[in-house]
Amino acid sequence: MQFLPIFMNIRNQTCLVVGGGQVAARKVYLIDRAGGKTKVVSPSLCDELARWAQTGSLEHLEREFSADDINGAKLVVAATNDAELNRTVSELAKAQGIPVNVVDNPDLCSYIMPSVIDRSPVQIAISTGGASPVLARLLRAKLETFIPAAYGRLATFLERFRSKVKARFAGNTDEIRHFWEGVLEGPIADKLVAGKDIEAESDLEKAIDEAEISGHHGEVYLVGAGPGDPDLLTFRALRLMQRADVVVYDRLVSAPILDLVRRDAEFIYAGKERDKHTLPQEGINALLVRIAKEGKKVLRLKGGDPFIFGRGGEEIETLMEEGVPFQVVPGITAAAGCSSYAGIPLTHRDYVQSCMFVTGHLKDGSTNLNWDVIAQPNQTVVFYMGLHTIAPLCENLIKHGLDASTPAALVEQGTTQNQRVHIGDLSSLAELVVQNNVKPPTLIIVGNVVKLHEKLKWFEPAGEKTSSYPTAGK
Ligand code: SAH
């Protein structure tokens, strides 16, 4: 983070604005909204500022700036079109330790003013760190349309019940939060936003009185996080990620996706690296049960889809036996994500009639698969977890009838900004892994559809220095 976002209390404090034009007026307006007392130093004022001066909203010092004007100011804004003067104001303020903003000159600022969405008491501040104020403004316009005008009223309304709810749940922060989440996502908030304040109030009173205080609201959300790109999450996944008390995540959950989980949640890494299982599957199952029984909302976050080579079935089986409530949220599986982002349509009808997802890593460690079914010419085969067994996989495909020149692709860290696609055929694939130092997670796609990559590739990853997966390669 380049700047620390804070909201400052300037009520009844003197704020100095140097300059009397339109740009200064925008700052004066914000200071005024926040209850500050503005002093504007400028030989002349634009119409807007002149009007405010007449109504007493600001104090106008009708002259050139002098160094003493800084004294006693809580905040300073330099908004003249004289670059030298702006610099002087900045230096004088900094010398006294007073926060100073110089319009359109981030280098001279000790604070910057964000774009603000104001639904007081709800405020959203957007900043690009001075890189692109226009982008900040566009973002603001987008957010403005999402956030109902009544949210300010909603916050004020809820504030009145804060201490009552706190007392009702004896200060148990998890239960308090779950209660408020229920209110905000349910009919009470809807009613208030729709202007039915009296009904909303009596419903809320009733909800507080009738709230169950059992400590047993535990639940497990088994959520597919998709292959890596956070934009591929489902809406429901994101919603539940924001609700979790505890998150138990796998190696295949990418760093940008973890960033979207509620910050205050407890994070538990459950591992699952080949040969290095941090927690055995039974341990994970038991862990989920134990935490949920403590009354917590547990987010079990898995790469791709939980039911495709994800052992999600085993986890919910245990939850069911133990009577722990759960829900399952599908995710985009690696085959779908990687093939899309590599421009390889898995079932292009000019080439194939079927597509098969196969594990390259059997329970017993062998590659004893039903090769006659897998090695079919008009079929696409996608191997998950096949990087370490790639040589026997390719040999078996050839042995059971596929041509050694059958096209094949390796999609490494698919859908992330580190995605790499390596194209070869069954005879060259194992060698490609060594030559290009290919690392997991990598998906293998075999079949004639791979030919389409050259024509249809569209995704251009930025390429980042670190892996997109926090623990990959460790
Ligand atoms: N449940 C997951 C798969 C887990 S098995 C899903 O539905 O996608 C783990 C294997 O998935 C890895 O060995 C790799 O073959 C594949 N994989 C997962 N994410 C990947 C990614 N972003 N890029 C390439 N392969 C990936």
PDB file of N, CA, C and O in Angstrom, residues 341-382:
ATOM      1  N   TYR A 341      -8.489 -20.583 -21.168  1.00  0.00           N
ATOM      2  CA  TYR A 341      -7.426 -19.579 -21.175  1.00  0.00           C
ATOM      3  C   TYR A 341      -6.251 -19.978 -22.076  1.00  0.00           C
ATOM      4  O   TYR A 341      -5.363 -19.179 -22.327  1.00  0.00           O
ATOM      5  N   ALA A 342      -6.245 -21.248 -22.529  1.00  0.00           N
ATOM      6  CA  ALA A 342      -5.189 -21.657 -23.456  1.00  0.00           C
ATOM      7  C   ALA A 342      -5.711 -21.683 -24.895  1.00  0.00           C
ATOM      8  O   ALA A 342      -4.977 -22.009 -25.822  1.00  0.00           O
ATOM      9  N   GLY A 343      -6.996 -21.353 -25.089  1.00  0.00           N
ATOM     10  CA  GLY A 343      -7.563 -21.393 -26.448  1.00  0.00           C
ATOM     11  C   GLY A 343      -7.617 -22.804 -27.002  1.00  0.00           C
ATOM     12  O   GLY A 343      -7.288 -23.035 -28.167  1.00  0.00           O
ATOM     13  N   ILE A 344      -7.996 -23.767 -26.160  1.00  0.00           N
ATOM     14  CA  ILE A 344      -8.124 -25.163 -26.615  1.00  0.00           C
ATOM     15  C   ILE A 344      -9.540 -25.643 -26.285  1.00  0.00           C
ATOM     16  O   ILE A 344      -9.804 -26.096 -25.176  1.00  0.00           O
ATOM     17  N   PRO A 345     -10.476 -25.526 -27.244  1.00  0.00           N
ATOM     18  CA  PRO A 345     -11.852 -25.963 -26.959  1.00  0.00           C
ATOM     19  C   PRO A 345     -11.880 -27.495 -26.833  1.00  0.00           C
ATOM     20  O   PRO A 345     -11.619 -28.198 -27.809  1.00  0.00           O
ATOM     21  N   LEU A 346     -12.198 -27.995 -25.653  1.00  0.00           N
ATOM     22  CA  LEU A 346     -12.019 -29.425 -25.359  1.00  0.00           C
ATOM     23  C   LEU A 346     -12.858 -30.347 -26.229  1.00  0.00           C
ATOM     24  O   LEU A 346     -12.475 -31.478 -26.469  1.00  0.00           O
ATOM     25  N   THR A 347     -14.017 -29.848 -26.688  1.00  0.00           N
ATOM     26  CA  THR A 347     -14.890 -30.762 -27.458  1.00  0.00           C
ATOM     27  C   THR A 347     -15.192 -30.206 -28.848  1.00  0.00           C
ATOM     28  O   THR A 347     -16.293 -30.411 -29.362  1.00  0.00           O
ATOM     29  N   HIS A 348     -14.244 -29.504 -29.453  1.00  0.00           N
ATOM     30  CA  HIS A 348     -14.506 -28.952 -30.793  1.00  0.00           C
ATOM     31  C   HIS A 348     -14.980 -30.072 -31.721  1.00  0.00           C
ATOM     32  O   HIS A 348     -14.304 -31.085 -31.882  1.00  0.00           O
ATOM     33  N   ARG A 349     -16.152 -29.868 -32.332  1.00  0.00           N
ATOM     34  CA  ARG A 349     -16.774 -31.008 -33.020  1.00  0.00           C
ATOM     35  C   ARG A 349     -16.079 -31.432 -34.313  1.00  0.00           C
ATOM     36  O   ARG A 349     -16.367 -32.485 -34.850  1.00  0.00           O
ATOM     37  N   ASP A 350     -15.182 -30.606 -34.823  1.00  0.00           N
ATOM     38  CA  ASP A 350     -14.425 -31.057 -35.999  1.00  0.00           C
ATOM     39  C   ASP A 350     -13.399 -32.122 -35.619  1.00  0.00           C
ATOM     40  O   ASP A 350     -12.840 -32.796 -36.487  1.00  0.00           O
ATOM     41  N   TYR A 351     -13.120 -32.264 -34.346  1.00  0.00           N
ATOM     42  CA  TYR A 351     -12.041 -33.165 -33.933  1.00  0.00           C
ATOM     43  C   TYR A 351     -12.485 -34.338 -33.056  1.00  0.00           C
ATOM     44  O   TYR A 351     -11.942 -35.427 -33.164  1.00  0.00           O
ATOM     45  N   VAL A 352     -13.402 -34.068 -32.112  1.00  0.00           N
ATOM     46  CA  VAL A 352     -13.711 -35.112 -31.126  1.00  0.00           C
ATOM     47  C   VAL A 352     -15.196 -35.210 -30.798  1.00  0.00           C
ATOM     48  O   VAL A 352     -15.970 -34.288 -31.065  1.00  0.00           O
ATOM     49  N   GLN A 353     -15.559 -36.346 -30.195  1.00  0.00           N
ATOM     50  CA  GLN A 353     -16.944 -36.510 -29.738  1.00  0.00           C
ATOM     51  C   GLN A 353     -17.031 -36.617 -28.217  1.00  0.00           C
ATOM     52  O   GLN A 353     -18.102 -36.584 -27.641  1.00  0.00           O
ATOM     53  N   SER A 354     -15.901 -36.792 -27.584  1.00  0.00           N
ATOM     54  CA  SER A 354     -15.970 -36.928 -26.125  1.00  0.00           C
ATOM     55  C   SER A 354     -14.719 -36.368 -25.473  1.00  0.00           C
ATOM     56  O   SER A 354     -13.699 -36.125 -26.137  1.00  0.00           O
ATOM     57  N   CYS A 355     -14.849 -36.158 -24.180  1.00  0.00           N
ATOM     58  CA  CYS A 355     -13.729 -35.620 -23.431  1.00  0.00           C
ATOM     59  C   CYS A 355     -13.685 -36.355 -22.089  1.00  0.00           C
ATOM     60  O   CYS A 355     -14.733 -36.587 -21.478  1.00  0.00           O
ATOM     61  N   MET A 356     -12.504 -36.718 -21.688  1.00  0.00           N
ATOM     62  CA  MET A 356     -12.401 -37.506 -20.455  1.00  0.00           C
ATOM     63  C   MET A 356     -11.460 -36.827 -19.471  1.00  0.00           C
ATOM     64  O   MET A 356     -10.391 -36.347 -19.861  1.00  0.00           O
ATOM     65  N   PHE A 357     -11.866 -36.754 -18.208  1.00  0.00           N
ATOM     66  CA  PHE A 357     -10.985 -36.216 -17.164  1.00  0.00           C
ATOM     67  C   PHE A 357     -10.393 -37.403 -16.410  1.00  0.00           C
ATOM     68  O   PHE A 357     -11.137 -38.234 -15.890  1.00  0.00           O
ATOM     69  N   VAL A 358      -9.085 -37.474 -16.359  1.00  0.00           N
ATOM     70  CA  VAL A 358      -8.427 -38.639 -15.772  1.00  0.00           C
ATOM     71  C   VAL A 358      -7.384 -38.179 -14.753  1.00  0.00           C
ATOM     72  O   VAL A 358      -6.721 -37.162 -14.957  1.00  0.00           O
ATOM     73  N   THR A 359      -7.232 -38.928 -13.676  1.00  0.00           N
ATOM     74  CA  THR A 359      -6.178 -38.596 -12.724  1.00  0.00           C
ATOM     75  C   THR A 359      -4.873 -39.298 -13.117  1.00  0.00           C
ATOM     76  O   THR A 359      -4.893 -40.460 -13.526  1.00  0.00           O
ATOM     77  N   GLY A 360      -3.803 -38.594 -13.014  1.00  0.00           N
ATOM     78  CA  GLY A 360      -2.507 -39.194 -13.328  1.00  0.00           C
ATOM     79  C   GLY A 360      -1.829 -39.724 -12.073  1.00  0.00           C
ATOM     80  O   GLY A 360      -0.685 -40.155 -12.100  1.00  0.00           O
ATOM     81  N   HIS A 361      -2.547 -39.679 -10.989  1.00  0.00           N
ATOM     82  CA  HIS A 361      -1.948 -40.006  -9.695  1.00  0.00           C
ATOM     83  C   HIS A 361      -2.923 -40.898  -8.962  1.00  0.00           C
ATOM     84  O   HIS A 361      -3.835 -40.435  -8.308  1.00  0.00           O
ATOM     85  N   LEU A 362      -2.757 -42.215  -9.140  1.00  0.00           N
ATOM     86  CA  LEU A 362      -3.729 -43.135  -8.538  1.00  0.00           C
ATOM     87  C   LEU A 362      -3.485 -43.305  -7.047  1.00  0.00           C
ATOM     88  O   LEU A 362      -2.391 -43.056  -6.547  1.00  0.00           O
ATOM     89  N   LYS A 363      -4.538 -43.763  -6.380  1.00  0.00           N
ATOM     90  CA  LYS A 363      -4.490 -43.969  -4.927  1.00  0.00           C
ATOM     91  C   LYS A 363      -3.287 -44.846  -4.545  1.00  0.00           C
ATOM     92  O   LYS A 363      -2.610 -44.603  -3.557  1.00  0.00           O
ATOM     93  N   ASP A 364      -3.043 -45.882  -5.369  1.00  0.00           N
ATOM     94  CA  ASP A 364      -1.941 -46.788  -5.023  1.00  0.00           C
ATOM     95  C   ASP A 364      -0.605 -46.324  -5.602  1.00  0.00           C
ATOM     96  O   ASP A 364       0.388 -47.042  -5.574  1.00  0.00           O
ATOM     97  N   GLY A 365      -0.588 -45.102  -6.169  1.00  0.00           N
ATOM     98  CA  GLY A 365       0.669 -44.560  -6.683  1.00  0.00           C
ATOM     99  C   GLY A 365       1.014 -45.038  -8.081  1.00  0.00           C
ATOM    100  O   GLY A 365       1.973 -44.557  -8.695  1.00  0.00           O
ATOM    101  N   SER A 366       0.231 -45.959  -8.646  1.00  0.00           N
ATOM    102  CA  SER A 366       0.553 -46.472  -9.987  1.00  0.00           C
ATOM    103  C   SER A 366      -0.172 -45.664 -11.057  1.00  0.00           C
ATOM    104  O   SER A 366      -0.888 -44.705 -10.754  1.00  0.00           O
ATOM    105  N   THR A 367       0.022 -46.029 -12.316  1.00  0.00           N
ATOM    106  CA  THR A 367      -0.757 -45.434 -13.397  1.00  0.00           C
ATOM    107  C   THR A 367      -1.553 -46.539 -14.109  1.00  0.00           C
ATOM    108  O   THR A 367      -1.638 -46.577 -15.324  1.00  0.00           O
ATOM    109  N   ASN A 368      -2.090 -47.457 -13.302  1.00  0.00           N
ATOM    110  CA  ASN A 368      -2.882 -48.572 -13.840  1.00  0.00           C
ATOM    111  C   ASN A 368      -4.283 -48.116 -14.180  1.00  0.00           C
ATOM    112  O   ASN A 368      -5.218 -48.344 -13.435  1.00  0.00           O
ATOM    113  N   LEU A 369      -4.413 -47.442 -15.312  1.00  0.00           N
ATOM    114  CA  LEU A 369      -5.718 -46.927 -15.708  1.00  0.00           C
ATOM    115  C   LEU A 369      -6.309 -47.836 -16.779  1.00  0.00           C
ATOM    116  O   LEU A 369      -5.614 -48.713 -17.321  1.00  0.00           O
ATOM    117  N   ASN A 370      -7.564 -47.589 -17.112  1.00  0.00           N
ATOM    118  CA  ASN A 370      -8.205 -48.379 -18.163  1.00  0.00           C
ATOM    119  C   ASN A 370      -7.771 -47.802 -19.521  1.00  0.00           C
ATOM    120  O   ASN A 370      -8.503 -47.046 -20.167  1.00  0.00           O
ATOM    121  N   TRP A 371      -6.586 -48.155 -19.939  1.00  0.00           N
ATOM    122  CA  TRP A 371      -5.953 -47.483 -21.075  1.00  0.00           C
ATOM    123  C   TRP A 371      -6.705 -47.653 -22.389  1.00  0.00           C
ATOM    124  O   TRP A 371      -6.687 -46.763 -23.236  1.00  0.00           O
ATOM    125  N   ASP A 372      -7.386 -48.809 -22.569  1.00  0.00           N
ATOM    126  CA  ASP A 372      -8.095 -49.010 -23.845  1.00  0.00           C
ATOM    127  C   ASP A 372      -9.211 -47.975 -24.018  1.00  0.00           C
ATOM    128  O   ASP A 372      -9.495 -47.531 -25.128  1.00  0.00           O
ATOM    129  N   VAL A 373      -9.838 -47.594 -22.923  1.00  0.00           N
ATOM    130  CA  VAL A 373     -10.913 -46.599 -22.996  1.00  0.00           C
ATOM    131  C   VAL A 373     -10.332 -45.190 -23.164  1.00  0.00           C
ATOM    132  O   VAL A 373     -10.889 -44.336 -23.846  1.00  0.00           O
ATOM    133  N   ILE A 374      -9.185 -44.973 -22.538  1.00  0.00           N
ATOM    134  CA  ILE A 374      -8.599 -43.626 -22.560  1.00  0.00           C
ATOM    135  C   ILE A 374      -7.941 -43.321 -23.915  1.00  0.00           C
ATOM    136  O   ILE A 374      -8.080 -42.223 -24.455  1.00  0.00           O
ATOM    137  N   ALA A 375      -7.258 -44.316 -24.481  1.00  0.00           N
ATOM    138  CA  ALA A 375      -6.491 -44.078 -25.712  1.00  0.00           C
ATOM    139  C   ALA A 375      -7.382 -44.233 -26.947  1.00  0.00           C
ATOM    140  O   ALA A 375      -7.248 -45.178 -27.723  1.00  0.00           O
ATOM    141  N   GLN A 376      -8.310 -43.284 -27.102  1.00  0.00           N
ATOM    142  CA  GLN A 376      -9.213 -43.301 -28.261  1.00  0.00           C
ATOM    143  C   GLN A 376      -8.908 -42.103 -29.157  1.00  0.00           C
ATOM    144  O   GLN A 376      -8.739 -40.990 -28.656  1.00  0.00           O
ATOM    145  N   PRO A 377      -8.860 -42.299 -30.449  1.00  0.00           N
ATOM    146  CA  PRO A 377      -8.440 -41.216 -31.343  1.00  0.00           C
ATOM    147  C   PRO A 377      -9.375 -40.009 -31.374  1.00  0.00           C
ATOM    148  O   PRO A 377      -8.917 -38.883 -31.509  1.00  0.00           O
ATOM    149  N   ASN A 378     -10.707 -40.246 -31.242  1.00  0.00           N
ATOM    150  CA  ASN A 378     -11.621 -39.091 -31.359  1.00  0.00           C
ATOM    151  C   ASN A 378     -12.028 -38.543 -30.000  1.00  0.00           C
ATOM    152  O   ASN A 378     -13.166 -38.144 -29.788  1.00  0.00           O
ATOM    153  N   GLN A 379     -11.106 -38.519 -29.101  1.00  0.00           N
ATOM    154  CA  GLN A 379     -11.412 -38.131 -27.730  1.00  0.00           C
ATOM    155  C   GLN A 379     -10.320 -37.198 -27.194  1.00  0.00           C
ATOM    156  O   GLN A 379      -9.153 -37.367 -27.514  1.00  0.00           O
ATOM    157  N   THR A 380     -10.761 -36.222 -26.397  1.00  0.00           N
ATOM    158  CA  THR A 380      -9.772 -35.393 -25.701  1.00  0.00           C
ATOM    159  C   THR A 380      -9.579 -35.980 -24.310  1.00  0.00           C
ATOM    160  O   THR A 380     -10.564 -36.349 -23.660  1.00  0.00           O
ATOM    161  N   VAL A 381      -8.340 -36.086 -23.869  1.00  0.00           N
ATOM    162  CA  VAL A 381      -8.091 -36.583 -22.516  1.00  0.00           C
ATOM    163  C   VAL A 381      -7.395 -35.490 -21.714  1.00  0.00           C
ATOM    164  O   VAL A 381      -6.403 -34.905 -22.172  1.00  0.00           O
ATOM    165  N   VAL A 382      -7.963 -35.203 -20.557  1.00  0.00           N
ATOM    166  CA  VAL A 382      -7.351 -34.200 -19.680  1.00  0.00           C
ATOM    167  C   VAL A 382      -6.831 -34.933 -18.451  1.00  0.00           C
ATOM    168  O   VAL A 382      -7.594 -35.613 -17.761  1.00  0.00           O
TER     169      VAL A 382
END
